[in-house]
Amino acid sequence: MKKILSVNAGSSSLKFQLFLMPEEKVIAKGLIERIGLSESIISIDYLSDGEEKTFKQTKDIANHEEAVDLLFKLFYILSVVKDSSEIKGVGHRVASGGELFPDSVVITDDVVHQIDSLGYLAPLHNPPQAKVIKSFKDMLPDTLMVAVFDTSFHATLPSENYLYSIPYEYYEKYGVRKYGFHGTSHSFVAKRAAELLDRPIEDLKIVTCHLGNGASIAAVDGGRSVDTSMGFTPLAGLTMGTRSGDVDPSILPYLMEKLDLTEVDDMIKILNNKSGLLGLSGISSDMRDVETAAASGNVRAKLALEIFVNRVQKYIGSYIAEMNGADAIVFTAGIGENAPNIRDMIISGLSWFGMTIDTVQNDTRKEAVISTEDSRITVLNVPTNEEIEIARQVERLGARTKISN
Ligand code: AMP
């Protein structure tokens, strides 16, 4: 038995789960929010002598280093960990591994530097993640650290799907290609769906729909990602909470002129932060607010909802075409897992493919087959668990480097 920590750092947050492995039992999980702002919030759910307890505190935390320091202090105070040597491995979620990291990797100083240098592919994520990794390495210098990249699962995309139709030399010289994201989640739910279907993943064609505030779809053929909706950055593909998804790039200079913008970055910020459900509805980036407003007759909220559903349907249809078939459609993440109504809207519009939702089975937030027995393509709801997937990657790489029990 060993303790393995999964870490998911955002620009102002640090999410973690501590597992007892190999049984995959969660012994502590929590979130530090508002790092770098006033009144940061720390919340930890943990097991103490077999009893579930919760710790909550509000205090100023200036940066991620302080957050890591505080986390370990709390681990000791709450007796979640008595000595840091009990933690045999730490897995870090990293947004982009570019083409450098087609698989998870044991972290060395060079790797930290490379993660930082890939910041141009994920500017909001890679640089703070590199900093957090450094802080953990300072805290646990002798502990195995593994980086798990959101892009790695998509390293199997064939070149016809990862290349854009622009001069080839831009790929060769500047690495301009589709990288995709959310790979840890797509990989987890595809494997779990195969288990639930009790069929080898090698025999299955699966379309995985990660529909959260950020949203992407992947075509998973025989367990390998062959296409995905996000691109060079996480801005491409579906309509998201605040991101536009796919747009005609000619809109950019046209709008820049109309809006009197001189910096292209300001235009990209509009596409990243003011578009999607928020931009369309004018109400909120949160699907719950959009659904409520649509139900009470707000026309733009209804339109935002319809456009969201339409883009998901388009990608599912095109991925079924690309794989020349599909055995399963899987829904996951905040909207995918929790909004039966939206799953119903999406699948109802794809009935020609032979999928039918079972309205009773679909009324769930839990893992379930939600299509009827005679549905040609099985539709499933599979809550994602990126944290456990990260801990498994630490175990896998640890087995190679022989982490001790
Ligand atoms: P995530 O990024 O995976 O945390 O997902 C966040 C998104 O899930 C937000 O748009 C939420 O509004 C949405 N969401 C969470 N619960 C529900 C729900 N019950 N119905 C509709 N959307 C939900």
Coordinates of C-alpha atoms and ligand atoms in Angstrom, one line a residue:
M1 CA 0.0 0.0 0.0
K2 CA 1.3 3.5 -0.8
K3 CA 0.0 7.0 -0.9
I4 CA -0.1 8.8 -4.2
L5 CA -1.1 12.4 -4.7
S6 CA -2.8 13.7 -7.8
V7 CA -2.4 17.5 -8.4
N8 CA -4.3 19.7 -10.8
A9 CA -3.1 23.3 -10.7
G10 CA -4.9 26.1 -12.5
S11 CA -3.8 29.7 -12.7
S12 CA -5.3 30.6 -9.3
S13 CA -6.3 27.2 -7.9
L14 CA -4.8 23.9 -6.8
K15 CA -7.0 20.8 -6.7
F16 CA -5.7 17.6 -5.2
Q17 CA -6.6 14.0 -4.3
L18 CA -4.6 11.7 -2.1
F19 CA -5.1 8.0 -2.9
L20 CA -4.2 4.8 -1.1
M21 CA -2.9 2.6 -4.0
P22 CA -3.4 0.1 -5.5
E23 CA -6.9 0.0 -4.0
E24 CA -7.6 3.5 -5.3
K25 CA -9.2 4.6 -2.0
V26 CA -9.4 8.4 -1.6
I27 CA -8.1 9.4 1.8
A28 CA -8.1 13.2 1.2
K29 CA -9.3 15.6 -1.5
G30 CA -9.6 19.3 -1.7
L31 CA -9.2 22.6 -3.4
I32 CA -7.3 25.8 -2.7
E33 CA -9.0 28.6 -4.6
R34 CA -8.3 32.3 -5.2
I35 CA -4.5 31.9 -4.9
G36 CA -2.8 35.3 -5.4
L37 CA -6.1 37.1 -4.5
S38 CA -7.3 38.1 -1.1
E39 CA -9.2 35.6 1.0
S40 CA -8.0 32.4 -0.6
I41 CA -10.3 29.5 0.3
I42 CA -9.0 26.1 1.4
S43 CA -11.3 23.1 1.7
I44 CA -10.3 19.5 2.4
D45 CA -12.4 16.4 2.9
Y46 CA -10.4 13.7 4.6
L47 CA -10.6 10.4 6.5
S48 CA -9.6 10.4 10.1
D49 CA -9.7 7.1 11.9
G50 CA -12.1 5.9 9.2
E51 CA -14.4 8.9 9.8
E52 CA -15.2 11.5 7.0
K53 CA -14.2 15.0 8.1
T54 CA -14.1 18.4 6.4
F55 CA -11.6 21.2 7.0
K56 CA -12.3 24.8 5.7
Q57 CA -10.3 27.9 6.1
T58 CA -10.1 31.4 4.5
K59 CA -6.7 33.1 4.5
D60 CA -4.6 35.1 2.1
I61 CA -2.3 32.9 0.0
A62 CA 0.1 35.0 -2.2
N63 CA 1.3 32.3 -4.6
H64 CA 1.4 28.6 -5.5
E65 CA 4.5 28.1 -3.4
E66 CA 2.7 29.2 -0.3
A67 CA -0.3 27.0 -1.3
V68 CA 1.9 23.9 -1.5
D69 CA 3.6 24.8 1.8
L70 CA 0.2 25.2 3.5
L71 CA -1.1 22.0 2.0
F72 CA 1.6 19.9 3.6
K73 CA 1.3 21.7 6.9
L74 CA -2.4 20.9 6.9
F75 CA -1.7 17.3 5.9
Y76 CA 0.4 17.0 9.1
I77 CA -2.1 18.9 11.3
L78 CA -5.0 16.8 10.1
S79 CA -2.9 13.6 10.4
V80 CA -3.6 12.8 6.7
V81 CA 0.1 12.2 6.3
K82 CA 2.4 11.9 9.3
D83 CA 5.6 12.0 7.4
S84 CA 6.2 13.2 3.8
S85 CA 8.0 9.9 3.0
E86 CA 4.6 8.2 3.1
I87 CA 3.8 9.8 -0.2
K88 CA 5.5 7.6 -2.8
G89 CA 4.5 9.5 -5.9
V90 CA 2.9 12.7 -7.1
G91 CA 1.2 13.0 -10.4
H92 CA 0.8 16.5 -12.0
R93 CA -1.8 17.3 -14.6
V94 CA -0.2 19.4 -17.3
A95 CA -2.2 21.1 -20.0
S96 CA 0.1 20.8 -23.0
G97 CA 3.0 18.4 -23.8
G98 CA 3.1 19.6 -27.4
E99 CA 4.9 17.0 -29.6
L100 CA 7.6 16.6 -26.9
F101 CA 5.5 14.4 -24.6
P102 CA 3.4 11.7 -26.4
D103 CA 3.1 9.9 -23.0
S104 CA 3.3 10.7 -19.3
V105 CA 6.8 11.2 -18.1
V106 CA 8.9 11.1 -14.9
I107 CA 9.7 14.7 -14.0
T108 CA 13.3 15.9 -14.1
D109 CA 14.6 19.5 -14.0
D110 CA 14.8 19.4 -17.8
V111 CA 11.1 18.3 -18.0
V112 CA 10.1 21.2 -15.8
H113 CA 11.9 23.5 -18.1
Q114 CA 10.3 22.0 -21.2
I115 CA 6.8 22.2 -19.6
D116 CA 7.4 25.9 -19.0
S117 CA 8.8 26.4 -22.5
L118 CA 5.6 25.0 -24.0
G119 CA 3.7 27.9 -22.4
Y120 CA 2.9 29.3 -25.9
L121 CA 0.5 26.4 -26.4
A122 CA -1.3 26.8 -23.1
P123 CA -0.3 30.2 -21.6
L124 CA -2.8 30.1 -18.7
H125 CA -1.9 26.6 -17.6
N126 CA 1.7 25.4 -18.4
P127 CA 3.6 28.2 -16.7
P128 CA 1.8 28.0 -13.3
Q129 CA 1.9 24.2 -13.5
A130 CA 5.7 24.3 -14.0
K131 CA 5.9 26.5 -10.9
V132 CA 3.7 24.2 -8.8
I133 CA 5.8 21.2 -9.9
K134 CA 9.0 23.1 -8.8
S135 CA 7.4 23.8 -5.4
F136 CA 6.5 20.1 -4.9
K137 CA 10.0 19.1 -6.0
D138 CA 11.4 21.4 -3.3
M139 CA 9.0 20.0 -0.7
L140 CA 9.6 16.3 -1.7
P141 CA 13.0 16.2 -3.4
D142 CA 13.3 12.4 -3.3
T143 CA 9.7 11.5 -4.3
L144 CA 8.8 10.3 -7.8
M145 CA 7.0 13.0 -9.7
V146 CA 5.1 12.3 -12.9
A147 CA 3.6 14.7 -15.5
V148 CA 0.4 13.6 -17.1
F149 CA -0.4 15.7 -20.2
D150 CA -3.9 16.6 -21.5
T151 CA -2.5 16.3 -25.0
S152 CA -0.8 12.8 -24.8
F153 CA -3.9 10.7 -25.4
H154 CA -4.2 12.6 -28.8
A155 CA -0.6 11.8 -29.8
T156 CA -2.1 8.9 -31.9
L157 CA -4.0 11.3 -34.2
P158 CA -3.1 10.5 -37.8
S159 CA -1.5 13.3 -39.8
E160 CA -4.6 13.9 -41.9
N161 CA -6.4 14.9 -38.7
Y162 CA -3.7 16.8 -36.9
L163 CA -2.5 19.0 -39.8
Y164 CA -4.3 22.2 -40.9
S165 CA -4.6 22.9 -44.6
I166 CA -2.0 25.6 -44.5
P167 CA 1.6 25.6 -45.9
Y168 CA 3.2 22.4 -44.5
E169 CA 6.4 24.3 -43.5
Y170 CA 4.4 26.0 -40.7
Y171 CA 4.0 22.6 -39.1
E172 CA 7.6 21.7 -39.6
K173 CA 9.1 25.1 -38.6
Y174 CA 6.6 26.3 -35.9
G175 CA 4.7 23.2 -34.8
V176 CA 1.4 24.5 -36.0
R177 CA -1.0 21.5 -35.7
K178 CA -3.9 20.1 -33.7
Y179 CA -2.8 18.9 -30.3
G180 CA -6.2 18.4 -28.6
F181 CA -6.9 18.6 -24.9
H182 CA -8.9 16.9 -22.1
G183 CA -7.0 13.7 -23.1
T184 CA -6.9 12.3 -19.5
S185 CA -10.7 12.5 -19.3
H186 CA -11.4 11.1 -22.8
S187 CA -9.0 8.2 -22.1
F188 CA -10.6 7.5 -18.7
V189 CA -14.2 7.5 -19.9
A190 CA -13.4 5.5 -23.1
K191 CA -11.8 2.7 -21.0
R192 CA -14.6 2.8 -18.5
A193 CA -17.2 2.6 -21.2
A194 CA -15.5 -0.5 -22.6
E195 CA -15.5 -2.1 -19.1
L196 CA -19.2 -1.3 -18.7
L197 CA -20.0 -2.8 -22.2
D198 CA -17.8 -5.7 -21.2
R199 CA -16.0 -5.6 -24.5
P200 CA -12.3 -5.2 -25.3
I201 CA -11.7 -1.5 -26.1
E202 CA -9.6 -2.7 -29.1
D203 CA -12.9 -3.8 -30.7
L204 CA -14.8 -0.6 -30.1
K205 CA -15.4 2.7 -31.9
I206 CA -16.4 5.3 -29.3
V207 CA -17.2 9.0 -29.4
T208 CA -16.4 10.6 -26.1
C209 CA -18.1 14.0 -25.3
H210 CA -16.4 15.9 -22.5
L211 CA -19.0 18.7 -22.0
G212 CA -18.0 21.1 -19.2
N213 CA -17.2 24.8 -19.1
G214 CA -14.4 23.8 -21.5
A215 CA -15.8 21.2 -23.9
S216 CA -14.3 18.7 -26.4
I217 CA -15.2 15.6 -28.3
A218 CA -12.9 12.7 -29.3
A219 CA -13.2 9.9 -31.8
V220 CA -11.6 6.8 -30.1
D221 CA -11.1 3.9 -32.4
G222 CA -9.7 0.7 -30.8
G223 CA -8.7 2.7 -27.7
R224 CA -6.7 5.2 -29.7
S225 CA -7.7 8.8 -30.2
V226 CA -8.0 9.4 -33.9
D227 CA -9.6 12.9 -33.9
T228 CA -10.7 15.5 -31.4
S229 CA -12.4 18.9 -31.6
M230 CA -9.9 21.1 -29.8
G231 CA -6.9 22.2 -31.8
F232 CA -3.6 24.1 -31.6
T233 CA -5.1 25.6 -28.4
P234 CA -8.3 24.8 -26.4
L235 CA -10.2 27.5 -28.3
A236 CA -11.3 25.4 -31.2
G237 CA -14.2 23.1 -31.6
L238 CA -17.5 23.2 -29.7
T239 CA -19.4 26.2 -28.3
M240 CA -18.1 26.4 -24.6
G241 CA -18.9 28.5 -21.5
T242 CA -17.0 31.5 -22.7
R243 CA -15.0 30.2 -25.7
S244 CA -16.3 30.5 -29.2
G245 CA -15.1 27.2 -30.6
D246 CA -14.7 27.1 -34.4
V247 CA -15.0 30.4 -36.2
D248 CA -13.9 31.6 -39.7
P249 CA -10.5 33.3 -39.0
S250 CA -11.4 36.1 -41.4
I251 CA -13.7 37.4 -38.7
L252 CA -10.7 38.4 -36.6
P253 CA -9.3 41.3 -38.8
Y254 CA -12.8 42.3 -39.8
L255 CA -14.0 42.7 -36.2
M256 CA -10.7 44.2 -35.1
E257 CA -11.3 47.0 -37.5
K258 CA -14.9 47.4 -36.4
L259 CA -14.0 47.4 -32.7
D260 CA -11.0 49.6 -33.2
L261 CA -8.7 47.0 -31.7
T262 CA -4.9 47.1 -32.5
E263 CA -3.8 44.1 -30.6
V264 CA -4.7 40.6 -31.9
D265 CA -4.5 39.4 -28.3
D266 CA -7.5 41.5 -27.4
M267 CA -9.5 39.8 -30.2
I268 CA -8.4 36.4 -29.0
K269 CA -9.5 37.4 -25.4
I270 CA -13.0 38.1 -26.8
L271 CA -13.1 34.7 -28.4
N272 CA -11.8 33.1 -25.2
N273 CA -13.6 35.0 -22.5
K274 CA -16.6 36.7 -23.9
S275 CA -18.0 34.3 -26.4
G276 CA -19.7 30.8 -26.2
L277 CA -22.8 30.5 -24.1
L278 CA -22.0 33.8 -22.4
G279 CA -21.6 35.8 -25.6
L280 CA -24.6 34.2 -27.3
S281 CA -27.0 34.4 -24.3
G282 CA -25.8 37.6 -22.8
I283 CA -26.7 36.0 -19.5
S284 CA -24.1 33.5 -18.2
S285 CA -21.4 31.1 -19.1
D286 CA -23.0 28.6 -16.8
M287 CA -25.2 26.1 -18.5
R288 CA -27.6 25.9 -15.5
D289 CA -28.3 29.7 -15.8
V290 CA -28.7 29.4 -19.6
E291 CA -31.2 26.5 -19.2
T292 CA -33.2 28.3 -16.6
A293 CA -33.4 31.5 -18.7
A294 CA -34.3 29.4 -21.8
A295 CA -37.1 27.6 -19.9
S296 CA -38.5 31.0 -18.9
G297 CA -38.7 32.1 -22.5
N298 CA -35.5 34.1 -23.0
V299 CA -34.9 33.9 -26.7
R300 CA -31.1 34.3 -26.7
A301 CA -30.7 31.8 -24.0
K302 CA -32.7 29.3 -26.0
L303 CA -30.6 30.1 -29.0
A304 CA -27.4 29.6 -27.1
L305 CA -28.6 26.2 -25.9
E306 CA -29.6 25.2 -29.4
I307 CA -26.2 26.2 -30.8
F308 CA -24.4 24.3 -28.1
V309 CA -26.5 21.2 -28.9
N310 CA -26.0 21.7 -32.6
R311 CA -22.2 21.8 -32.4
V312 CA -22.1 18.7 -30.3
Q313 CA -24.3 16.9 -32.8
K314 CA -22.2 18.0 -35.8
Y315 CA -19.0 16.6 -34.2
I316 CA -20.6 13.4 -33.2
G317 CA -21.9 12.9 -36.7
S318 CA -18.6 13.7 -38.3
Y319 CA -16.7 11.4 -36.0
I320 CA -19.1 8.5 -36.7
A321 CA -18.4 9.2 -40.4
E322 CA -14.6 9.3 -39.8
M323 CA -14.5 6.0 -38.0
N324 CA -17.1 4.6 -40.4
G325 CA -19.3 3.6 -37.5
A326 CA -19.7 3.8 -33.7
D327 CA -20.5 1.4 -30.9
A328 CA -20.9 3.9 -28.2
I329 CA -21.4 7.6 -27.4
V330 CA -20.1 8.6 -23.9
F331 CA -21.1 11.8 -22.0
T332 CA -19.0 13.2 -19.3
A333 CA -18.0 16.4 -17.3
G334 CA -20.2 19.1 -15.7
I335 CA -22.9 19.3 -18.5
G336 CA -22.4 15.8 -19.9
E337 CA -22.8 14.1 -16.5
N338 CA -25.5 16.4 -14.9
A339 CA -27.9 17.6 -17.7
P340 CA -30.1 14.7 -18.8
N341 CA -32.2 17.2 -20.8
I342 CA -29.2 18.3 -22.9
R343 CA -28.1 14.6 -23.5
D344 CA -31.7 14.0 -24.6
M345 CA -31.7 16.9 -27.0
I346 CA -28.4 15.9 -28.5
I347 CA -29.2 12.2 -29.0
S348 CA -32.8 12.8 -30.2
G349 CA -31.4 14.8 -33.1
L350 CA -29.2 11.8 -34.1
S351 CA -31.9 9.2 -34.3
W352 CA -31.2 8.5 -37.9
F353 CA -27.9 6.8 -36.8
G354 CA -29.9 4.4 -34.7
M355 CA -29.5 5.8 -31.3
T356 CA -32.4 6.1 -28.9
I357 CA -32.4 7.6 -25.4
D358 CA -34.1 5.7 -22.6
T359 CA -35.8 8.6 -20.8
V360 CA -36.0 6.6 -17.5
Q361 CA -32.3 5.5 -17.6
N362 CA -31.3 8.9 -18.7
D363 CA -32.6 10.5 -15.6
T364 CA -29.4 10.1 -13.7
R365 CA -26.1 11.7 -12.8
K366 CA -24.4 8.4 -12.2
E367 CA -22.6 5.9 -14.4
A368 CA -25.2 4.2 -16.6
V369 CA -26.2 3.0 -20.0
I370 CA -28.8 5.6 -21.0
S371 CA -30.0 4.3 -24.4
T372 CA -32.7 1.8 -25.0
E373 CA -31.9 -1.9 -25.3
D374 CA -32.6 -1.8 -29.1
S375 CA -30.5 1.3 -29.7
R376 CA -27.9 0.4 -32.4
I377 CA -25.3 2.7 -30.7
T378 CA -25.1 2.5 -27.0
V379 CA -25.2 5.8 -25.2
L380 CA -23.5 6.0 -21.7
N381 CA -23.1 8.5 -18.9
V382 CA -19.7 8.1 -17.4
P383 CA -18.6 10.6 -14.7
T384 CA -15.0 11.4 -15.4
N385 CA -12.2 10.9 -12.9
E386 CA -9.0 12.5 -14.1
E387 CA -7.5 12.3 -10.6
I388 CA -7.6 8.5 -10.5
E389 CA -6.2 8.3 -14.1
I390 CA -3.3 10.5 -13.0
A391 CA -2.6 8.3 -9.9
R392 CA -2.7 5.2 -12.2
Q393 CA -0.1 6.9 -14.5
V394 CA 2.1 7.5 -11.4
E395 CA 1.8 3.8 -10.6
R396 CA 2.6 2.7 -14.1
L397 CA 5.7 4.8 -14.4
G398 CA 6.6 4.1 -10.8
A399 CA 6.6 0.3 -11.6
R400 CA 9.2 1.0 -14.2
T401 CA 11.4 3.0 -11.8
K402 CA 10.4 0.6 -9.0
I403 CA 8.9 3.0 -6.4
S404 CA 9.1 1.2 -3.0
N405 CA 6.1 0.3 -0.9
Ligands
AMP1 P1 -17.0 21.5 -15.5 O1 -16.1 22.4 -16.3 O2 -16.8 20.1 -16.0 O3 -16.9 21.6 -14.1 O4 -18.5 21.8 -15.9 C1 -19.1 23.1 -15.6 C2 -20.4 23.2 -16.4 O5 -21.3 22.2 -16.0 C3 -21.1 24.5 -16.2 O6 -21.6 25.1 -17.4 C4 -22.3 24.1 -15.3 O7 -23.4 24.9 -15.5 C5 -22.5 22.7 -15.9 N1 -23.4 22.0 -15.0 C6 -23.2 21.5 -13.8 N2 -24.3 20.9 -13.3 C7 -25.2 21.1 -14.2 C8 -26.6 20.7 -14.2 N3 -27.2 20.1 -13.2 N4 -27.3 21.0 -15.4 C9 -26.7 21.7 -16.4 N5 -25.4 22.0 -16.4 C10 -24.7 21.7 -15.3

